Structures are given as structure tokens and as C-alpha cells.
PDB file of C-alpha atoms in Angstrom:
ATOM      1  CA  MET A 314     -46.654  -5.715 -75.556  1.00 74.00           C
ATOM      2  CA  THR A 315     -44.837  -7.718 -73.770  1.00 88.00           C
ATOM      3  CA  ARG A 316     -42.354 -10.155 -75.568  1.00 93.00           C
ATOM      4  CA  ARG A 317     -41.558 -12.948 -74.480  1.00 95.00           C
ATOM      5  CA  ILE A 318     -38.238 -14.533 -74.872  1.00 95.00           C
ATOM      6  CA  VAL A 319     -36.580 -17.729 -74.498  1.00 97.00           C
ATOM      7  CA  GLN A 320     -32.801 -19.114 -75.192  1.00 96.00           C
ATOM      8  CA  LEU A 321     -31.155 -22.018 -74.763  1.00 97.00           C
ATOM      9  CA  ILE A 322     -27.340 -22.557 -74.032  1.00 97.00           C
ATOM     10  CA  ARG A 323     -25.506 -25.719 -72.588  1.00 97.00           C
ATOM     11  CA  LEU A 324     -24.242 -25.977 -69.484  1.00 98.00           C
ATOM     12  CA  ARG A 325     -21.147 -27.859 -68.905  1.00 97.00           C
ATOM     13  CA  PRO A 326     -21.935 -30.453 -66.667  1.00 96.00           C
ATOM     14  CA  GLU A 327     -18.883 -30.252 -64.474  1.00 97.00           C
ATOM     15  CA  LYS A 328     -19.714 -26.814 -63.545  1.00 97.00           C
ATOM     16  CA  ALA A 329     -23.234 -27.426 -62.911  1.00 97.00           C
ATOM     17  CA  ASN A 330     -22.863 -27.103 -59.002  1.00 96.00           C
ATOM     18  CA  GLU A 331     -20.795 -23.954 -59.758  1.00 97.00           C
ATOM     19  CA  TYR A 332     -23.748 -22.048 -61.855  1.00 97.00           C
ATOM     20  CA  ARG A 333     -26.420 -23.463 -59.050  1.00 97.00           C
ATOM     21  CA  THR A 334     -24.310 -21.717 -56.402  1.00 97.00           C
ATOM     22  CA  LEU A 335     -23.502 -18.619 -58.485  1.00 97.00           C
ATOM     23  CA  HIS A 336     -27.939 -18.524 -59.300  1.00 97.00           C
ATOM     24  CA  ARG A 337     -28.725 -18.534 -55.619  1.00 97.00           C
ATOM     25  CA  ALA A 338     -26.852 -15.115 -55.012  1.00 96.00           C
ATOM     26  CA  VAL A 339     -27.294 -13.168 -58.534  1.00 97.00           C
ATOM     27  CA  PRO A 340     -25.839  -9.610 -57.228  1.00 98.00           C
ATOM     28  CA  GLN A 341     -28.167  -6.870 -56.810  1.00 98.00           C
ATOM     29  CA  PRO A 342     -26.867  -4.541 -59.609  1.00 98.00           C
ATOM     30  CA  VAL A 343     -26.982  -7.621 -61.837  1.00 98.00           C
ATOM     31  CA  LEU A 344     -30.905  -7.741 -61.220  1.00 98.00           C
ATOM     32  CA  ALA A 345     -31.419  -3.659 -61.023  1.00 98.00           C
ATOM     33  CA  ARG A 346     -29.418  -3.585 -64.731  1.00 98.00           C
ATOM     34  CA  LEU A 347     -32.545  -6.284 -66.152  1.00 98.00           C
ATOM     35  CA  ARG A 348     -35.314  -4.263 -64.536  1.00 98.00           C
ATOM     36  CA  ALA A 349     -33.717  -1.036 -66.088  1.00 98.00           C
ATOM     37  CA  CYS A 350     -33.402  -3.058 -69.310  1.00 98.00           C
ATOM     38  CA  HIS A 351     -37.626  -3.631 -69.452  1.00 98.00           C
ATOM     39  CA  ILE A 352     -37.106  -7.435 -68.356  1.00 98.00           C
ATOM     40  CA  ALA A 353     -39.303  -9.454 -66.219  1.00 98.00           C
ATOM     41  CA  ASN A 354     -40.131 -12.524 -65.040  1.00 97.00           C
ATOM     42  CA  TYR A 355     -36.746 -14.076 -65.596  1.00 97.00           C
ATOM     43  CA  SER A 356     -35.876 -17.703 -65.171  1.00 97.00           C
ATOM     44  CA  ILE A 357     -33.434 -20.301 -66.405  1.00 98.00           C
ATOM     45  CA  HIS A 358     -34.504 -23.861 -66.197  1.00 97.00           C
ATOM     46  CA  LEU A 359     -31.804 -26.728 -66.426  1.00 97.00           C
ATOM     47  CA  ARG A 360     -32.896 -30.096 -68.291  1.00 96.00           C
ATOM     48  CA  GLY A 361     -30.429 -32.169 -68.418  1.00 95.00           C
ATOM     49  CA  ASP A 362     -27.017 -30.046 -70.096  1.00 96.00           C
ATOM     50  CA  LEU A 363     -29.557 -27.327 -71.618  1.00 97.00           C
ATOM     51  CA  LEU A 364     -29.998 -24.146 -69.564  1.00 97.00           C
ATOM     52  CA  ILE A 365     -33.034 -22.685 -71.141  1.00 97.00           C
ATOM     53  CA  GLY A 366     -33.612 -18.514 -69.939  1.00 97.00           C
ATOM     54  CA  CYS A 367     -36.942 -17.365 -69.916  1.00 97.00           C
ATOM     55  CA  PHE A 368     -38.273 -13.419 -69.776  1.00 97.00           C
ATOM     56  CA  ASP A 369     -40.795 -11.108 -70.567  1.00 97.00           C
ATOM     57  CA  TYR A 370     -39.261  -8.483 -72.552  1.00 97.00           C
ATOM     58  CA  LEU A 371     -41.356  -4.553 -72.084  1.00 97.00           C
ATOM     59  CA  GLY A 372     -39.094  -2.339 -73.507  1.00 97.00           C
ATOM     60  CA  ASP A 373     -39.614  -1.574 -77.500  1.00 95.00           C
ATOM     61  CA  ASP A 374     -35.980  -1.055 -78.731  1.00 96.00           C
ATOM     62  CA  PHE A 375     -34.709  -4.279 -77.323  1.00 95.00           C
ATOM     63  CA  GLU A 376     -31.208  -4.363 -79.337  1.00 95.00           C
ATOM     64  CA  ALA A 377     -30.454  -1.420 -77.657  1.00 97.00           C
ATOM     65  CA  ASP A 378     -31.472  -2.516 -74.257  1.00 98.00           C
ATOM     66  CA  MET A 379     -29.087  -5.626 -74.419  1.00 96.00           C
ATOM     67  CA  ALA A 380     -26.532  -3.294 -75.777  1.00 97.00           C
ATOM     68  CA  ARG A 381     -27.338  -1.235 -72.302  1.00 97.00           C
ATOM     69  CA  MET A 382     -26.611  -4.521 -70.727  1.00 97.00           C
ATOM     70  CA  ALA A 383     -23.586  -5.469 -72.571  1.00 96.00           C
ATOM     71  CA  ALA A 384     -21.965  -2.288 -71.430  1.00 98.00           C
ATOM     72  CA  ASP A 385     -22.839  -2.506 -68.077  1.00 98.00           C
ATOM     73  CA  GLU A 386     -20.286  -3.204 -65.691  1.00 98.00           C
ATOM     74  CA  ALA A 387     -22.246  -5.547 -63.162  1.00 98.00           C
ATOM     75  CA  THR A 388     -23.228  -7.697 -65.319  1.00 98.00           C
ATOM     76  CA  GLN A 389     -19.894  -7.471 -67.292  1.00 97.00           C
ATOM     77  CA  ALA A 390     -18.494  -9.177 -63.784  1.00 98.00           C
ATOM     78  CA  TRP A 391     -21.244 -11.265 -63.582  1.00 98.00           C
ATOM     79  CA  TRP A 392     -20.597 -12.866 -67.154  1.00 97.00           C
ATOM     80  CA  TYR A 393     -17.334 -13.160 -66.113  1.00 97.00           C
ATOM     81  CA  LEU A 394     -18.350 -15.710 -63.240  1.00 97.00           C
ATOM     82  CA  THR A 395     -20.959 -17.640 -65.019  1.00 98.00           C
ATOM     83  CA  ALA A 396     -19.781 -17.824 -68.898  1.00 97.00           C
ATOM     84  CA  PRO A 397     -17.106 -20.437 -68.064  1.00 97.00           C
ATOM     85  CA  CYS A 398     -20.452 -22.450 -67.308  1.00 98.00           C
ATOM     86  CA  GLN A 399     -21.981 -22.433 -70.527  1.00 97.00           C
ATOM     87  CA  GLU A 400     -21.210 -23.232 -74.369  1.00 96.00           C
ATOM     88  CA  PRO A 401     -23.520 -22.531 -77.651  1.00 95.00           C
ATOM     89  CA  VAL A 402     -26.039 -25.126 -78.611  1.00 94.00           C
ATOM     90  CA  ALA A 403     -24.859 -26.920 -81.352  1.00 92.00           C
ATOM     91  CA  ASP A 404     -26.986 -24.877 -83.905  1.00 91.00           C
ATOM     92  CA  ALA A 405     -26.365 -21.516 -82.584  1.00 91.00           C
ATOM     93  CA  ALA A 406     -24.882 -18.790 -85.300  1.00 91.00           C
ATOM     94  CA  PRO A 407     -21.652 -18.045 -85.360  1.00 91.00           C
ATOM     95  CA  GLY A 408     -21.235 -15.687 -82.389  1.00 88.00           C
ATOM     96  CA  GLN A 409     -24.146 -16.525 -80.977  1.00 90.00           C
ATOM     97  CA  TRP A 410     -24.190 -16.636 -77.012  1.00 91.00           C
ATOM     98  CA  TRP A 411     -28.065 -18.000 -76.002  1.00 94.00           C
ATOM     99  CA  ALA A 412     -29.914 -18.638 -79.087  1.00 93.00           C
ATOM    100  CA  PRO A 413     -32.830 -18.110 -79.479  1.00 91.00           C
ATOM    101  CA  THR A 414     -35.897 -20.325 -79.910  1.00 93.00           C
ATOM    102  CA  GLU A 415     -39.415 -20.467 -82.099  1.00 91.00           C
ATOM    103  CA  GLN A 416     -42.577 -19.751 -79.913  1.00 90.00           C
ATOM    104  CA  VAL A 417     -45.099 -21.953 -81.743  1.00 93.00           C
ATOM    105  CA  PHE A 418     -48.221 -21.653 -79.048  1.00 90.00           C
ATOM    106  CA  ARG A 419     -48.966 -19.445 -76.619  1.00 85.00           C
ATOM    107  CA  MET A 420     -52.200 -19.260 -74.215  1.00 85.00           C
ATOM    108  CA  GLU A 421     -53.354 -15.591 -73.797  1.00 78.00           C
TER     109      GLU A 421
END
């Protein structure tokens, strides 16, 4: 079953142009890792200083796939570039980077 994931993080306003530039050329190994971790239809949207990440998770063990992604060297290098552009939203849980959202409606 497909699971739709939507998450929020704050974009540092002074890093907005850098973030846009980075995402014009996401490295192929990073995209390959996303696919290998059962992520599809991934997009990031910007509204004010909020980044909204949306993707479909097609796997059956989200935590294990996220751990595999976090262990990937190419992904770690990518996060090294993108992390300074972001900061957790104010109500994120301690240690949480992208904060989850609650789905209240979905049209099938």
C-alpha cells in the first residue's frame, strides 16, 4: 500500500537561493538511493520560509529504509550541503529535522 508522507522544515531566508540552486542538480546517486528506499513522486514546495516535502512511500519498512538512506555516503554528502539551508520548525520534536504532518483528507 502506498503511504503519502508530507513533512515540513524551515528554510533559512538567507540560504533560499543556494537551496534552489542545489535542487536544480540533485546528484544521481542521491536520486537512486531515494528510489532504492521505495520513495516515489518526491517533490519539495516552498511557501514563505516553509519547505514542504511530499512523497509516496512504496515499501513496507519505512524506518529501515530511512536508516539505509541515512547510512548512504552520497546522501550524507548531499545532506552536508543542504542542512545549513534548513532548520527545524518551532514545534518539531527534539532531534527531529523534517517534522511530520497529519493528513486530514485525501481524495482517491
